[in-house]
Amino acid sequence: MNDERAALLDAPTQARAWPGGGAVNPQIHLAAAAAHDEPLPPLDAAGRAWAARLQPALHAVAQALIDNEATLTELDTAAGDGDLGASMYRAAQAILALPEAAYATPAGALAALGAALRRAIAGSSGPFYATALVRASRRLAATDDADATAQPSARDWAAAFRSAVDAIGELGGARAGDRTMLDALVPAAAAFDRALDHDRDPASAWAAAVEAAEHGAQQTAGMTPRAGRASYLGERAIGTPDGGAVAVACWLRALLPHIR
């Protein structure tokens, strides 16, 4: 194998039996998220306050994924390998299994969640979600390190969200328009930023992000997949929304009541 042959293997094609799996950027090197297999230290007062906010929000995400398992399975069966619903169910169980001590800080909670999803989710979704969460965690870590009691601003969360979305694109080589989870994530992050630029409160800005994600997910029904396992279907996938994008819209909406 050399670069020339690799380029030929990755060249665009509509051949039905050739899965265009996308490209992995070899320049991206990310440290593995901490496994949190060892007992975490007890929560102090600040940690308990964060846990009281973060744990219910992530449990809402888990419940939404459980409730939508059948829908995600149906979508992925029509235009994929049919395992998305089961993967998101395993993700939900991993979230529910996180100990309360994992929620001591926002950055720590995202890192713990990334580690849990990396182990729980089979296929490409696990690395993508884990990488995104680690990147977002690092973006928030400076706020945590400066003051454990400090509350990240909406702008801090927006920057972390953008970092997470960028990480997925860099790792997988996909972009908006390729009929992937990015078709929900990219417009959601952009809408959140725009709403904050117009001085909307965080909850209202997140509502705009959810609406953009849901619209983006539905738009994938008219797209020919150019990345991921669905790409071998070509135009035959048209008519069914991408399951990964729908899953993103699902968990973004689940977070909405917890944004303030």
PDB file of C-alpha atoms in Angstrom:
ATOM      1  CA  MET A   1       0.000   0.000   0.000  1.00  0.00           C
ATOM      2  CA  ASN A   2       1.211   3.493  -0.840  1.00  0.00           C
ATOM      3  CA  ASP A   3      -0.377   6.950  -1.072  1.00  0.00           C
ATOM      4  CA  GLU A   4      -1.229   6.547  -4.754  1.00  0.00           C
ATOM      5  CA  ARG A   5      -3.070   3.266  -4.203  1.00  0.00           C
ATOM      6  CA  ALA A   6      -4.805   4.617  -1.118  1.00  0.00           C
ATOM      7  CA  ALA A   7      -6.084   7.564  -3.163  1.00  0.00           C
ATOM      8  CA  LEU A   8      -7.460   5.180  -5.776  1.00  0.00           C
ATOM      9  CA  LEU A   9      -9.234   3.116  -3.123  1.00  0.00           C
ATOM     10  CA  ASP A  10     -10.804   6.273  -1.669  1.00  0.00           C
ATOM     11  CA  ALA A  11     -11.841   7.720  -5.056  1.00  0.00           C
ATOM     12  CA  PRO A  12     -15.577   8.510  -5.411  1.00  0.00           C
ATOM     13  CA  THR A  13     -17.645   5.742  -6.995  1.00  0.00           C
ATOM     14  CA  GLN A  14     -21.258   4.699  -7.351  1.00  0.00           C
ATOM     15  CA  ALA A  15     -20.380   0.992  -7.482  1.00  0.00           C
ATOM     16  CA  ARG A  16     -22.962  -0.763  -5.332  1.00  0.00           C
ATOM     17  CA  ALA A  17     -20.603  -3.274  -3.780  1.00  0.00           C
ATOM     18  CA  TRP A  18     -17.911  -0.756  -2.837  1.00  0.00           C
ATOM     19  CA  PRO A  19     -18.465   0.825   0.602  1.00  0.00           C
ATOM     20  CA  GLY A  20     -17.129   4.377   0.609  1.00  0.00           C
ATOM     21  CA  GLY A  21     -16.239   4.421   4.256  1.00  0.00           C
ATOM     22  CA  GLY A  22     -14.812   7.928   4.330  1.00  0.00           C
ATOM     23  CA  ALA A  23     -11.294   8.937   5.267  1.00  0.00           C
ATOM     24  CA  VAL A  24      -9.568   9.080   8.615  1.00  0.00           C
ATOM     25  CA  ASN A  25      -7.254  12.026   9.092  1.00  0.00           C
ATOM     26  CA  PRO A  26      -3.855  10.529  10.046  1.00  0.00           C
ATOM     27  CA  GLN A  27      -2.725  13.851  11.496  1.00  0.00           C
ATOM     28  CA  ILE A  28      -5.253  13.709  14.314  1.00  0.00           C
ATOM     29  CA  HIS A  29      -3.790  12.307  17.514  1.00  0.00           C
ATOM     30  CA  LEU A  30      -6.063  12.343  20.543  1.00  0.00           C
ATOM     31  CA  ALA A  31      -5.252  10.973  23.938  1.00  0.00           C
ATOM     32  CA  ALA A  32      -7.690   8.347  25.139  1.00  0.00           C
ATOM     33  CA  ALA A  33     -10.280   9.534  27.600  1.00  0.00           C
ATOM     34  CA  ALA A  34      -9.818   8.427  31.174  1.00  0.00           C
ATOM     35  CA  ALA A  35     -11.527   5.125  31.832  1.00  0.00           C
ATOM     36  CA  HIS A  36     -12.772   5.978  35.353  1.00  0.00           C
ATOM     37  CA  ASP A  37     -12.561   2.327  36.363  1.00  0.00           C
ATOM     38  CA  GLU A  38     -11.041   3.276  39.729  1.00  0.00           C
ATOM     39  CA  PRO A  39     -13.260   4.851  42.401  1.00  0.00           C
ATOM     40  CA  LEU A  40     -13.633   8.604  42.032  1.00  0.00           C
ATOM     41  CA  PRO A  41     -13.116  10.907  45.012  1.00  0.00           C
ATOM     42  CA  PRO A  42     -16.227  11.928  46.951  1.00  0.00           C
ATOM     43  CA  LEU A  43     -17.992  15.053  45.765  1.00  0.00           C
ATOM     44  CA  ASP A  44     -17.471  18.283  47.623  1.00  0.00           C
ATOM     45  CA  ALA A  45     -20.173  20.950  47.824  1.00  0.00           C
ATOM     46  CA  ALA A  46     -19.332  22.370  44.401  1.00  0.00           C
ATOM     47  CA  GLY A  47     -19.274  18.894  42.888  1.00  0.00           C
ATOM     48  CA  ARG A  48     -22.662  18.045  44.374  1.00  0.00           C
ATOM     49  CA  ALA A  49     -24.089  21.232  42.888  1.00  0.00           C
ATOM     50  CA  TRP A  50     -22.785  20.325  39.444  1.00  0.00           C
ATOM     51  CA  ALA A  51     -24.023  16.745  39.758  1.00  0.00           C
ATOM     52  CA  ALA A  52     -27.491  18.009  40.629  1.00  0.00           C
ATOM     53  CA  ARG A  53     -27.561  19.896  37.322  1.00  0.00           C
ATOM     54  CA  LEU A  54     -25.640  17.656  34.948  1.00  0.00           C
ATOM     55  CA  GLN A  55     -26.832  14.188  35.925  1.00  0.00           C
ATOM     56  CA  PRO A  56     -30.556  14.817  35.278  1.00  0.00           C
ATOM     57  CA  ALA A  57     -29.715  16.370  31.906  1.00  0.00           C
ATOM     58  CA  LEU A  58     -27.716  13.363  30.763  1.00  0.00           C
ATOM     59  CA  HIS A  59     -30.283  10.959  32.168  1.00  0.00           C
ATOM     60  CA  ALA A  60     -32.852  12.747  29.995  1.00  0.00           C
ATOM     61  CA  VAL A  61     -30.592  12.112  26.999  1.00  0.00           C
ATOM     62  CA  ALA A  62     -30.380   8.441  27.943  1.00  0.00           C
ATOM     63  CA  GLN A  63     -34.148   8.120  28.241  1.00  0.00           C
ATOM     64  CA  ALA A  64     -34.667   9.785  24.860  1.00  0.00           C
ATOM     65  CA  LEU A  65     -32.272   7.344  23.212  1.00  0.00           C
ATOM     66  CA  ILE A  66     -34.043   4.407  24.845  1.00  0.00           C
ATOM     67  CA  ASP A  67     -37.452   5.709  23.773  1.00  0.00           C
ATOM     68  CA  ASN A  68     -36.275   6.125  20.175  1.00  0.00           C
ATOM     69  CA  GLU A  69     -34.389   2.830  19.834  1.00  0.00           C
ATOM     70  CA  ALA A  70     -36.963   1.315  17.471  1.00  0.00           C
ATOM     71  CA  THR A  71     -37.110   4.416  15.268  1.00  0.00           C
ATOM     72  CA  LEU A  72     -33.337   4.609  14.967  1.00  0.00           C
ATOM     73  CA  THR A  73     -33.149   0.902  14.168  1.00  0.00           C
ATOM     74  CA  GLU A  74     -35.767   1.296  11.437  1.00  0.00           C
ATOM     75  CA  LEU A  75     -33.945   4.245   9.855  1.00  0.00           C
ATOM     76  CA  ASP A  76     -30.585   2.519   9.970  1.00  0.00           C
ATOM     77  CA  THR A  77     -32.018  -0.692   8.562  1.00  0.00           C
ATOM     78  CA  ALA A  78     -33.363   1.221   5.563  1.00  0.00           C
ATOM     79  CA  ALA A  79     -30.071   3.002   4.855  1.00  0.00           C
ATOM     80  CA  GLY A  80     -27.289   1.417   6.874  1.00  0.00           C
ATOM     81  CA  ASP A  81     -26.437  -1.754   8.744  1.00  0.00           C
ATOM     82  CA  GLY A  82     -29.330  -1.632  11.189  1.00  0.00           C
ATOM     83  CA  ASP A  83     -27.355  -1.442  14.430  1.00  0.00           C
ATOM     84  CA  LEU A  84     -27.817   2.238  15.320  1.00  0.00           C
ATOM     85  CA  GLY A  85     -30.762   1.714  17.649  1.00  0.00           C
ATOM     86  CA  ALA A  86     -28.892  -0.955  19.607  1.00  0.00           C
ATOM     87  CA  SER A  87     -25.770   1.222  19.703  1.00  0.00           C
ATOM     88  CA  MET A  88     -27.692   4.198  21.071  1.00  0.00           C
ATOM     89  CA  TYR A  89     -29.405   1.928  23.599  1.00  0.00           C
ATOM     90  CA  ARG A  90     -25.980   0.805  24.821  1.00  0.00           C
ATOM     91  CA  ALA A  91     -24.949   4.454  24.973  1.00  0.00           C
ATOM     92  CA  ALA A  92     -27.974   5.182  27.140  1.00  0.00           C
ATOM     93  CA  GLN A  93     -27.127   2.362  29.524  1.00  0.00           C
ATOM     94  CA  ALA A  94     -23.546   3.649  29.767  1.00  0.00           C
ATOM     95  CA  ILE A  95     -24.840   7.113  30.659  1.00  0.00           C
ATOM     96  CA  LEU A  96     -27.148   5.750  33.348  1.00  0.00           C
ATOM     97  CA  ALA A  97     -24.271   3.725  34.802  1.00  0.00           C
ATOM     98  CA  LEU A  98     -22.021   6.751  35.333  1.00  0.00           C
ATOM     99  CA  PRO A  99     -21.503   7.337  39.056  1.00  0.00           C
ATOM    100  CA  GLU A 100     -22.612  10.604  40.584  1.00  0.00           C
ATOM    101  CA  ALA A 101     -18.970  11.451  41.295  1.00  0.00           C
ATOM    102  CA  ALA A 102     -18.310  11.615  37.533  1.00  0.00           C
ATOM    103  CA  TYR A 103     -20.334  14.836  37.412  1.00  0.00           C
ATOM    104  CA  ALA A 104     -18.055  16.876  39.678  1.00  0.00           C
ATOM    105  CA  THR A 105     -17.278  19.430  36.942  1.00  0.00           C
ATOM    106  CA  PRO A 106     -18.585  20.021  33.413  1.00  0.00           C
ATOM    107  CA  ALA A 107     -15.244  19.097  31.844  1.00  0.00           C
ATOM    108  CA  GLY A 108     -14.935  16.013  34.019  1.00  0.00           C
ATOM    109  CA  ALA A 109     -18.457  14.883  33.176  1.00  0.00           C
ATOM    110  CA  LEU A 110     -17.812  15.182  29.435  1.00  0.00           C
ATOM    111  CA  ALA A 111     -14.539  13.273  29.747  1.00  0.00           C
ATOM    112  CA  ALA A 112     -16.199  10.505  31.767  1.00  0.00           C
ATOM    113  CA  LEU A 113     -19.031  10.320  29.263  1.00  0.00           C
ATOM    114  CA  GLY A 114     -16.576  10.107  26.377  1.00  0.00           C
ATOM    115  CA  ALA A 115     -14.763   7.214  28.022  1.00  0.00           C
ATOM    116  CA  ALA A 116     -18.030   5.411  28.722  1.00  0.00           C
ATOM    117  CA  LEU A 117     -19.338   5.793  25.176  1.00  0.00           C
ATOM    118  CA  ARG A 118     -16.039   4.743  23.648  1.00  0.00           C
ATOM    119  CA  ARG A 119     -16.383   1.416  25.449  1.00  0.00           C
ATOM    120  CA  ALA A 120     -20.140   1.008  25.023  1.00  0.00           C
ATOM    121  CA  ILE A 121     -20.880   1.891  21.402  1.00  0.00           C
ATOM    122  CA  ALA A 122     -19.904  -0.493  18.639  1.00  0.00           C
ATOM    123  CA  GLY A 123     -18.998   0.678  15.149  1.00  0.00           C
ATOM    124  CA  SER A 124     -17.908   4.154  14.122  1.00  0.00           C
ATOM    125  CA  SER A 125     -20.319   6.056  16.380  1.00  0.00           C
ATOM    126  CA  GLY A 126     -18.323   5.201  19.507  1.00  0.00           C
ATOM    127  CA  PRO A 127     -15.026   6.790  18.419  1.00  0.00           C
ATOM    128  CA  PHE A 128     -16.817   9.797  16.936  1.00  0.00           C
ATOM    129  CA  TYR A 129     -18.808  10.552  20.077  1.00  0.00           C
ATOM    130  CA  ALA A 130     -15.828   9.838  22.332  1.00  0.00           C
ATOM    131  CA  THR A 131     -13.541  12.115  20.331  1.00  0.00           C
ATOM    132  CA  ALA A 132     -16.125  14.896  20.287  1.00  0.00           C
ATOM    133  CA  LEU A 133     -16.663  14.711  24.036  1.00  0.00           C
ATOM    134  CA  VAL A 134     -12.945  14.679  24.815  1.00  0.00           C
ATOM    135  CA  ARG A 135     -12.445  17.757  22.636  1.00  0.00           C
ATOM    136  CA  ALA A 136     -15.352  19.563  24.298  1.00  0.00           C
ATOM    137  CA  SER A 137     -14.048  18.554  27.716  1.00  0.00           C
ATOM    138  CA  ARG A 138     -10.672  20.067  26.984  1.00  0.00           C
ATOM    139  CA  ARG A 139     -12.313  23.284  25.831  1.00  0.00           C
ATOM    140  CA  LEU A 140     -14.176  23.578  29.132  1.00  0.00           C
ATOM    141  CA  ALA A 141     -11.262  22.441  31.291  1.00  0.00           C
ATOM    142  CA  ALA A 142      -9.718  25.909  31.509  1.00  0.00           C
ATOM    143  CA  THR A 143     -12.910  27.225  33.103  1.00  0.00           C
ATOM    144  CA  ASP A 144     -12.973  24.356  35.592  1.00  0.00           C
ATOM    145  CA  ASP A 145      -9.292  24.763  36.454  1.00  0.00           C
ATOM    146  CA  ALA A 146      -9.645  28.474  37.088  1.00  0.00           C
ATOM    147  CA  ASP A 147     -12.488  28.053  39.568  1.00  0.00           C
ATOM    148  CA  ALA A 148     -14.302  24.802  40.316  1.00  0.00           C
ATOM    149  CA  THR A 149     -17.367  26.791  41.389  1.00  0.00           C
ATOM    150  CA  ALA A 150     -17.404  28.956  38.259  1.00  0.00           C
ATOM    151  CA  GLN A 151     -20.208  28.489  35.794  1.00  0.00           C
ATOM    152  CA  PRO A 152     -19.147  28.217  32.152  1.00  0.00           C
ATOM    153  CA  SER A 153     -20.865  30.924  30.164  1.00  0.00           C
ATOM    154  CA  ALA A 154     -23.121  30.192  27.221  1.00  0.00           C
ATOM    155  CA  ARG A 155     -20.215  31.280  25.042  1.00  0.00           C
ATOM    156  CA  ASP A 156     -17.982  28.694  26.730  1.00  0.00           C
ATOM    157  CA  TRP A 157     -20.517  25.961  25.997  1.00  0.00           C
ATOM    158  CA  ALA A 158     -20.893  27.181  22.408  1.00  0.00           C
ATOM    159  CA  ALA A 159     -17.128  27.012  21.916  1.00  0.00           C
ATOM    160  CA  ALA A 160     -17.064  23.506  23.387  1.00  0.00           C
ATOM    161  CA  PHE A 161     -19.912  22.478  21.079  1.00  0.00           C
ATOM    162  CA  ARG A 162     -18.065  23.817  18.033  1.00  0.00           C
ATOM    163  CA  SER A 163     -14.901  22.013  19.107  1.00  0.00           C
ATOM    164  CA  ALA A 164     -16.798  18.741  19.384  1.00  0.00           C
ATOM    165  CA  VAL A 165     -18.363  19.121  15.946  1.00  0.00           C
ATOM    166  CA  ASP A 166     -15.017  20.037  14.387  1.00  0.00           C
ATOM    167  CA  ALA A 167     -13.408  16.972  15.968  1.00  0.00           C
ATOM    168  CA  ILE A 168     -15.909  14.638  14.308  1.00  0.00           C
ATOM    169  CA  GLY A 169     -15.319  16.191  10.908  1.00  0.00           C
ATOM    170  CA  GLU A 170     -11.559  16.044  11.297  1.00  0.00           C
ATOM    171  CA  LEU A 171     -11.566  12.440  12.454  1.00  0.00           C
ATOM    172  CA  GLY A 172     -13.921  11.042   9.838  1.00  0.00           C
ATOM    173  CA  GLY A 173     -13.231  13.335   6.903  1.00  0.00           C
ATOM    174  CA  ALA A 174     -16.948  14.046   6.385  1.00  0.00           C
ATOM    175  CA  ARG A 175     -18.677  17.406   6.213  1.00  0.00           C
ATOM    176  CA  ALA A 176     -22.188  18.797   6.113  1.00  0.00           C
ATOM    177  CA  GLY A 177     -23.946  17.546   3.004  1.00  0.00           C
ATOM    178  CA  ASP A 178     -22.428  14.059   3.152  1.00  0.00           C
ATOM    179  CA  ARG A 179     -25.536  12.644   4.885  1.00  0.00           C
ATOM    180  CA  THR A 180     -24.045  11.956   8.312  1.00  0.00           C
ATOM    181  CA  MET A 181     -24.554  13.096  11.894  1.00  0.00           C
ATOM    182  CA  LEU A 182     -22.771  16.313  10.882  1.00  0.00           C
ATOM    183  CA  ASP A 183     -25.850  17.369   8.925  1.00  0.00           C
ATOM    184  CA  ALA A 184     -27.568  17.859  12.282  1.00  0.00           C
ATOM    185  CA  LEU A 185     -24.551  18.932  14.331  1.00  0.00           C
ATOM    186  CA  VAL A 186     -23.117  21.614  12.034  1.00  0.00           C
ATOM    187  CA  PRO A 187     -26.336  23.645  11.664  1.00  0.00           C
ATOM    188  CA  ALA A 188     -27.100  23.208  15.361  1.00  0.00           C
ATOM    189  CA  ALA A 189     -23.749  24.638  16.443  1.00  0.00           C
ATOM    190  CA  ALA A 190     -24.082  27.494  13.958  1.00  0.00           C
ATOM    191  CA  ALA A 191     -27.625  28.292  15.096  1.00  0.00           C
ATOM    192  CA  PHE A 192     -26.565  28.318  18.747  1.00  0.00           C
ATOM    193  CA  ASP A 193     -23.773  30.775  17.940  1.00  0.00           C
ATOM    194  CA  ARG A 194     -26.053  33.034  15.885  1.00  0.00           C
ATOM    195  CA  ALA A 195     -28.708  33.122  18.576  1.00  0.00           C
ATOM    196  CA  LEU A 196     -26.162  34.097  21.214  1.00  0.00           C
ATOM    197  CA  ASP A 197     -24.819  36.780  18.866  1.00  0.00           C
ATOM    198  CA  HIS A 198     -28.335  38.231  18.867  1.00  0.00           C
ATOM    199  CA  ASP A 199     -28.348  38.295  22.693  1.00  0.00           C
ATOM    200  CA  ARG A 200     -30.855  35.499  23.092  1.00  0.00           C
ATOM    201  CA  ASP A 201     -30.809  33.714  26.440  1.00  0.00           C
ATOM    202  CA  PRO A 202     -29.168  30.253  26.573  1.00  0.00           C
ATOM    203  CA  ALA A 203     -32.444  28.308  26.615  1.00  0.00           C
ATOM    204  CA  SER A 204     -33.808  30.218  23.623  1.00  0.00           C
ATOM    205  CA  ALA A 205     -30.497  29.841  21.792  1.00  0.00           C
ATOM    206  CA  TRP A 206     -30.499  26.095  22.436  1.00  0.00           C
ATOM    207  CA  ALA A 207     -34.066  25.872  21.141  1.00  0.00           C
ATOM    208  CA  ALA A 208     -32.805  27.425  17.902  1.00  0.00           C
ATOM    209  CA  ALA A 209     -30.037  24.828  17.803  1.00  0.00           C
ATOM    210  CA  VAL A 210     -32.532  21.996  18.261  1.00  0.00           C
ATOM    211  CA  GLU A 211     -34.747  23.340  15.482  1.00  0.00           C
ATOM    212  CA  ALA A 212     -31.745  23.615  13.152  1.00  0.00           C
ATOM    213  CA  ALA A 213     -30.646  20.065  13.989  1.00  0.00           C
ATOM    214  CA  GLU A 214     -34.105  18.634  13.361  1.00  0.00           C
ATOM    215  CA  HIS A 215     -34.351  20.468  10.047  1.00  0.00           C
ATOM    216  CA  GLY A 216     -30.872  19.309   9.060  1.00  0.00           C
ATOM    217  CA  ALA A 217     -31.696  15.718   9.962  1.00  0.00           C
ATOM    218  CA  GLN A 218     -34.843  15.767   7.827  1.00  0.00           C
ATOM    219  CA  GLN A 219     -32.916  17.300   4.929  1.00  0.00           C
ATOM    220  CA  THR A 220     -30.709  14.209   4.798  1.00  0.00           C
ATOM    221  CA  ALA A 221     -33.639  12.295   3.319  1.00  0.00           C
ATOM    222  CA  GLY A 222     -32.867  14.023   0.027  1.00  0.00           C
ATOM    223  CA  MET A 223     -29.104  13.480   0.147  1.00  0.00           C
ATOM    224  CA  THR A 224     -26.972  10.815  -1.474  1.00  0.00           C
ATOM    225  CA  PRO A 225     -24.643   9.414   1.217  1.00  0.00           C
ATOM    226  CA  ARG A 226     -20.985  10.145   0.580  1.00  0.00           C
ATOM    227  CA  ALA A 227     -19.499   8.836   3.822  1.00  0.00           C
ATOM    228  CA  GLY A 228     -20.081   5.982   6.226  1.00  0.00           C
ATOM    229  CA  ARG A 229     -21.535   2.557   5.614  1.00  0.00           C
ATOM    230  CA  ALA A 230     -24.634   3.929   3.899  1.00  0.00           C
ATOM    231  CA  SER A 231     -22.517   5.297   1.046  1.00  0.00           C
ATOM    232  CA  TYR A 232     -22.593   1.965  -0.798  1.00  0.00           C
ATOM    233  CA  LEU A 233     -26.341   2.435  -1.285  1.00  0.00           C
ATOM    234  CA  GLY A 234     -25.848   5.596  -3.312  1.00  0.00           C
ATOM    235  CA  GLU A 235     -29.119   7.125  -4.494  1.00  0.00           C
ATOM    236  CA  ARG A 236     -31.081   4.174  -3.105  1.00  0.00           C
ATOM    237  CA  ALA A 237     -30.774   5.771   0.342  1.00  0.00           C
ATOM    238  CA  ILE A 238     -32.736   8.836  -0.782  1.00  0.00           C
ATOM    239  CA  GLY A 239     -36.125   9.092   0.882  1.00  0.00           C
ATOM    240  CA  THR A 240     -35.064   8.039   4.377  1.00  0.00           C
ATOM    241  CA  PRO A 241     -33.395  10.442   6.838  1.00  0.00           C
ATOM    242  CA  ASP A 242     -29.960   9.510   8.130  1.00  0.00           C
ATOM    243  CA  GLY A 243     -30.302   7.712  11.449  1.00  0.00           C
ATOM    244  CA  GLY A 244     -27.172   9.258  12.925  1.00  0.00           C
ATOM    245  CA  ALA A 245     -28.447  12.770  12.229  1.00  0.00           C
ATOM    246  CA  VAL A 246     -31.861  11.909  13.675  1.00  0.00           C
ATOM    247  CA  ALA A 247     -30.175  10.550  16.815  1.00  0.00           C
ATOM    248  CA  VAL A 248     -28.315  13.848  17.232  1.00  0.00           C
ATOM    249  CA  ALA A 249     -31.545  15.826  16.957  1.00  0.00           C
ATOM    250  CA  CYS A 250     -33.113  13.472  19.497  1.00  0.00           C
ATOM    251  CA  TRP A 251     -30.538  14.009  22.228  1.00  0.00           C
ATOM    252  CA  LEU A 252     -30.216  17.729  21.551  1.00  0.00           C
ATOM    253  CA  ARG A 253     -33.956  18.107  22.168  1.00  0.00           C
ATOM    254  CA  ALA A 254     -33.723  16.005  25.320  1.00  0.00           C
ATOM    255  CA  LEU A 255     -31.267  18.545  26.738  1.00  0.00           C
ATOM    256  CA  LEU A 256     -33.528  21.532  26.056  1.00  0.00           C
ATOM    257  CA  PRO A 257     -35.501  21.534  29.353  1.00  0.00           C
ATOM    258  CA  HIS A 258     -32.206  21.500  31.261  1.00  0.00           C
ATOM    259  CA  ILE A 259     -30.606  24.533  29.580  1.00  0.00           C
ATOM    260  CA  ARG A 260     -30.722  27.733  31.556  1.00  0.00           C
TER     261      ARG A 260
END
